[in-house]
PDB file of C-alpha atoms in Angstrom:
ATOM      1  CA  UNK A   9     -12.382 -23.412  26.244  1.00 96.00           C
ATOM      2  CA  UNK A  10     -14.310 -22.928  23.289  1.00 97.00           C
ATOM      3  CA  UNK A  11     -14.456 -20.841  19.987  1.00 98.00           C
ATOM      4  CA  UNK A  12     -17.006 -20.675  17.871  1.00 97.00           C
ATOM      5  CA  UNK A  13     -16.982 -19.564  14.277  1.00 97.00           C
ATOM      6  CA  UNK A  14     -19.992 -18.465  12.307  1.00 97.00           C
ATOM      7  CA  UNK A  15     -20.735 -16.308   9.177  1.00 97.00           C
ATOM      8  CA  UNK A  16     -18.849 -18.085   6.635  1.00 97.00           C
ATOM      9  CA  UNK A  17     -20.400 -18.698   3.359  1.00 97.00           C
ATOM     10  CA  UNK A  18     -20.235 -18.297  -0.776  1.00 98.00           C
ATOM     11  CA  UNK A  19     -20.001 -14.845  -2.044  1.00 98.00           C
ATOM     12  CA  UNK A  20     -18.918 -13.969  -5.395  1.00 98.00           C
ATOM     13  CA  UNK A  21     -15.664 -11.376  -5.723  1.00 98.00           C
ATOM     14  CA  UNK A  22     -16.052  -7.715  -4.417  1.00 98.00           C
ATOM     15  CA  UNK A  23     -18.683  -8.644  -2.137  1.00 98.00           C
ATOM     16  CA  UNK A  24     -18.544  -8.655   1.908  1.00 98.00           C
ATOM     17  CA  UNK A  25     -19.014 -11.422   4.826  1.00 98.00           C
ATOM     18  CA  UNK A  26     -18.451 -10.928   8.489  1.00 98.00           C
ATOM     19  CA  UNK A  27     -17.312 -13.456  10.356  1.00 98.00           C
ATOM     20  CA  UNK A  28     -18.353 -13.826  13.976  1.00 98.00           C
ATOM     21  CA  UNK A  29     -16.059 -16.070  16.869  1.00 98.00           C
ATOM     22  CA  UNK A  30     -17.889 -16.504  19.987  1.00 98.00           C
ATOM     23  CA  UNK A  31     -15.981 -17.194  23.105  1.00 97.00           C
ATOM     24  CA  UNK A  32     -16.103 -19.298  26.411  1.00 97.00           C
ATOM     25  CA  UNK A  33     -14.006 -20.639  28.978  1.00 96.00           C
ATOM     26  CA  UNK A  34     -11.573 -18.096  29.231  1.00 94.00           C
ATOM     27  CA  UNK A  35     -11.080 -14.165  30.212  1.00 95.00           C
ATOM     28  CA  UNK A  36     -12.347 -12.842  26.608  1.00 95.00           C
ATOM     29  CA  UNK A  37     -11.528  -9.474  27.537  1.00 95.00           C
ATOM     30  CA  UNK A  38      -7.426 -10.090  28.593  1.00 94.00           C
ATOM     31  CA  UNK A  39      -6.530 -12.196  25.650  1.00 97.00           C
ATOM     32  CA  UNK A  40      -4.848 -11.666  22.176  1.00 97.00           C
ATOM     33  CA  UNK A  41      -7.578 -13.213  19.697  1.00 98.00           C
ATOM     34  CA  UNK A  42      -7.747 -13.225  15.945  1.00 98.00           C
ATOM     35  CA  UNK A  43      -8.182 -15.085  12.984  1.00 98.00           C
ATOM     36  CA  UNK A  44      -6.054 -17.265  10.519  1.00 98.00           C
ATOM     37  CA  UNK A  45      -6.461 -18.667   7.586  1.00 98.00           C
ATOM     38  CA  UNK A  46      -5.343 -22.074   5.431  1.00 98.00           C
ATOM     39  CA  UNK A  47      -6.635 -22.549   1.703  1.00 96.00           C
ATOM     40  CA  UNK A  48      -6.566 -25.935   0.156  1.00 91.00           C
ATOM     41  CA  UNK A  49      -3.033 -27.040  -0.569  1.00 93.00           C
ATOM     42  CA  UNK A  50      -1.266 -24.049   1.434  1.00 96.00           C
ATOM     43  CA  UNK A  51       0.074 -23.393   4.993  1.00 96.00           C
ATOM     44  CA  UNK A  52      -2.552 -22.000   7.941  1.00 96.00           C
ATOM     45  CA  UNK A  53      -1.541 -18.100   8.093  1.00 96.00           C
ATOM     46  CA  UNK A  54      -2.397 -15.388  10.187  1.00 97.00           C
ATOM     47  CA  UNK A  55      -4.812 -12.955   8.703  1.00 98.00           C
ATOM     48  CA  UNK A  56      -5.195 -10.402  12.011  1.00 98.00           C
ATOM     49  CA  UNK A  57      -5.341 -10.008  15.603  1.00 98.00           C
ATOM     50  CA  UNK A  58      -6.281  -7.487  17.555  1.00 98.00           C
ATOM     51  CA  UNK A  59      -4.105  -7.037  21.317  1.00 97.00           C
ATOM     52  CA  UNK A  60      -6.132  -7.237  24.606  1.00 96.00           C
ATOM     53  CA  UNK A  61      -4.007  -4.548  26.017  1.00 95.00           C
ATOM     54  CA  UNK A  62      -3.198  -1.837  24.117  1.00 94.00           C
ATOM     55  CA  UNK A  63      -5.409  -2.268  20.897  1.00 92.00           C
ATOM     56  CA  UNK A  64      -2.944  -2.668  18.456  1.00 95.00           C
ATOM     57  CA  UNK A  65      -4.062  -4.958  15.606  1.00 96.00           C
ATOM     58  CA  UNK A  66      -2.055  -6.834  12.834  1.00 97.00           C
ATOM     59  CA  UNK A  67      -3.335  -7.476   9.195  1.00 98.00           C
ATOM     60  CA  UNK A  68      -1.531  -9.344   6.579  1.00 97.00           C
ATOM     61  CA  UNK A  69      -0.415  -6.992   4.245  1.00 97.00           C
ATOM     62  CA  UNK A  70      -2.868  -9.193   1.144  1.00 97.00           C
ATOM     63  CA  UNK A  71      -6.089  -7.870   3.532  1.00 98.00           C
ATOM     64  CA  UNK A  72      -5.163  -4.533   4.433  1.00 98.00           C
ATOM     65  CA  UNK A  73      -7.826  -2.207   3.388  1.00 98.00           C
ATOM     66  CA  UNK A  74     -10.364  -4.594   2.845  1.00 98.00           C
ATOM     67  CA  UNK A  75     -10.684  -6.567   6.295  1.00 98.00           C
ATOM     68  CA  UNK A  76     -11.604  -5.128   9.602  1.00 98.00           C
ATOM     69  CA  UNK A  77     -11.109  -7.068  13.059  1.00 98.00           C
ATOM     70  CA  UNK A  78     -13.125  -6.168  16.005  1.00 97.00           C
ATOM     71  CA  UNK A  79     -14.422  -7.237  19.417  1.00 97.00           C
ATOM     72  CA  UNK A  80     -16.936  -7.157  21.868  1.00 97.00           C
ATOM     73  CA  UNK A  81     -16.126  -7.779  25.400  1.00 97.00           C
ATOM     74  CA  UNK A  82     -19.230  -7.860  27.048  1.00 97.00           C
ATOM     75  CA  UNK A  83     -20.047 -10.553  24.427  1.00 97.00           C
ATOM     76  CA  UNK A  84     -17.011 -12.032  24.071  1.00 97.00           C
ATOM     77  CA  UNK A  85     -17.277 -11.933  20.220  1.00 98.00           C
ATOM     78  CA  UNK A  86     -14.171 -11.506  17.778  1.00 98.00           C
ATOM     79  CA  UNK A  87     -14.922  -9.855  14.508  1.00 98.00           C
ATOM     80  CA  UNK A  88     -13.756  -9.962  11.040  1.00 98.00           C
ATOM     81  CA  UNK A  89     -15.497  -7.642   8.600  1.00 98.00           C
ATOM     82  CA  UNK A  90     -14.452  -8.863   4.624  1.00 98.00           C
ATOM     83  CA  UNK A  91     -15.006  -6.479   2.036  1.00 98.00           C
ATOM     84  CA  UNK A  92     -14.076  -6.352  -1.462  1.00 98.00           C
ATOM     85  CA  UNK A  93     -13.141  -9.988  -1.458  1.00 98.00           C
ATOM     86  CA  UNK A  94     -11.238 -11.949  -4.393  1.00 98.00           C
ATOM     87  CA  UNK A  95     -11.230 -15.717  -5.017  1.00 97.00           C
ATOM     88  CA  UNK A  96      -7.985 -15.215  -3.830  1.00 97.00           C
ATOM     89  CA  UNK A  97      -9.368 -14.942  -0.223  1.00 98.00           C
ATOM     90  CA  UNK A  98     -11.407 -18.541  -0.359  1.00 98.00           C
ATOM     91  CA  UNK A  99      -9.886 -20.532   2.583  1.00 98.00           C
ATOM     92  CA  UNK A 100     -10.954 -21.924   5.948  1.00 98.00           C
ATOM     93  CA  UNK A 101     -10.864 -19.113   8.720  1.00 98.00           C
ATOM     94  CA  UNK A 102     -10.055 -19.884  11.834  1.00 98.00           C
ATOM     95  CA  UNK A 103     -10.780 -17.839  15.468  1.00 98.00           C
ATOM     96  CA  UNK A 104      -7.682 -17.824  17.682  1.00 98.00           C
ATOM     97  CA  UNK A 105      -6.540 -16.958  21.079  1.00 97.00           C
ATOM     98  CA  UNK A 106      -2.763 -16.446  21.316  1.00 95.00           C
ATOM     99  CA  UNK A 107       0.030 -15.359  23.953  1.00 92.00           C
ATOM    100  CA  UNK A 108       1.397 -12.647  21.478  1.00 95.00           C
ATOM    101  CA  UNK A 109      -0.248 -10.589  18.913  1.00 96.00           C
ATOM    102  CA  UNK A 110       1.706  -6.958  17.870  1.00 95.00           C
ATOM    103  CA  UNK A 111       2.267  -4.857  15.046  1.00 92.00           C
ATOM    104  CA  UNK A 112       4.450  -7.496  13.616  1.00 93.00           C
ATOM    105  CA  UNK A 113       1.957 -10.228  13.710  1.00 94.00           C
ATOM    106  CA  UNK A 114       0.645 -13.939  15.729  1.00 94.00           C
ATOM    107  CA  UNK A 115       3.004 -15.764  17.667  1.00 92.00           C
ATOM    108  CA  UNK A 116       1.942 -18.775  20.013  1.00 93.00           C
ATOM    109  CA  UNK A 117      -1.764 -19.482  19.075  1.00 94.00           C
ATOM    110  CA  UNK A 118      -3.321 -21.313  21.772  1.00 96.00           C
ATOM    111  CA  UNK A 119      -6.903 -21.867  21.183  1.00 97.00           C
ATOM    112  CA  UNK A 120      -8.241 -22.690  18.034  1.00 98.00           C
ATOM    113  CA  UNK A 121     -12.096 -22.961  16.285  1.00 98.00           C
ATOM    114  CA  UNK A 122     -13.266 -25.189  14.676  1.00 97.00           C
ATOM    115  CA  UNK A 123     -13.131 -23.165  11.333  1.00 97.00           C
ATOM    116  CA  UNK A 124     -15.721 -21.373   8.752  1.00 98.00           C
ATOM    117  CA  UNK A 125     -15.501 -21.982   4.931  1.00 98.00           C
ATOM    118  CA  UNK A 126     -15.305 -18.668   3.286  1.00 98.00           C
ATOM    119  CA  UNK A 127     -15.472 -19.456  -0.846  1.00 98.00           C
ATOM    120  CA  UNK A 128     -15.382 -16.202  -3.227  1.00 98.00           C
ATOM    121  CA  UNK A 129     -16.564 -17.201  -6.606  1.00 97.00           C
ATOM    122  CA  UNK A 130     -18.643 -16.277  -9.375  1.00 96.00           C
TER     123      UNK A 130
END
């Protein structure tokens, strides 16, 4: 299995990225993927995830509003569309693929990226 990050970058505050996470090995279309997050210093935390089944997606409430998470199946690509972004945001993202993913959040990540820098500065 592998996951693929790309799209990562500097970009000074208010301004967008989108990541991309491109996926092999596995049944894209029946898994719970997503992305995390871990800034230098801090814990890894879940940033969204979108549900296989039934669509639902999770965002940490600090990137409601701004973020987007999406996915292609035929092209088993995971989204994340960043707007309005604050220094705040700088951090490694990550591309997951978990067991769980609901309105309440990630539980039991079990594929991981290698990661994408994502630095908001001026």
């Amino acid at each position: 299995v592998q996951l693929v990050e790309s799209g990562g970058g500097l970009v000074q505050p208010g301004g967008s990225l989108r990541l991309s996470c491109t996926v092999s090995g596995l049944p894209f279309y029946n898994w719970n993927v997503g992305w995390f997050r871990q800034a230098p210093g801090l814990e890894r935390e879940a940033v969204s995830c979108n549900n296989w089944s039934n669509g639902i997606t999770y965002y940490t409430d600090s990137v409601k509003g701004r973020f987007t998470i999406s996915r292609d199946n035929a092209q088993n690509t995971l989204y994340l569309q960043m707007n309005s972004l604050k220094p705040e945001d700088t951090a490694i993202y990550y591309c997951m693929a978990s067991m769980i993913c609901s309105a309440g959040g990630v539980r039991s990540p079990i594929y991981w990226g290698q990661g994408t820098q994502v630095t908001v500065s001026s």
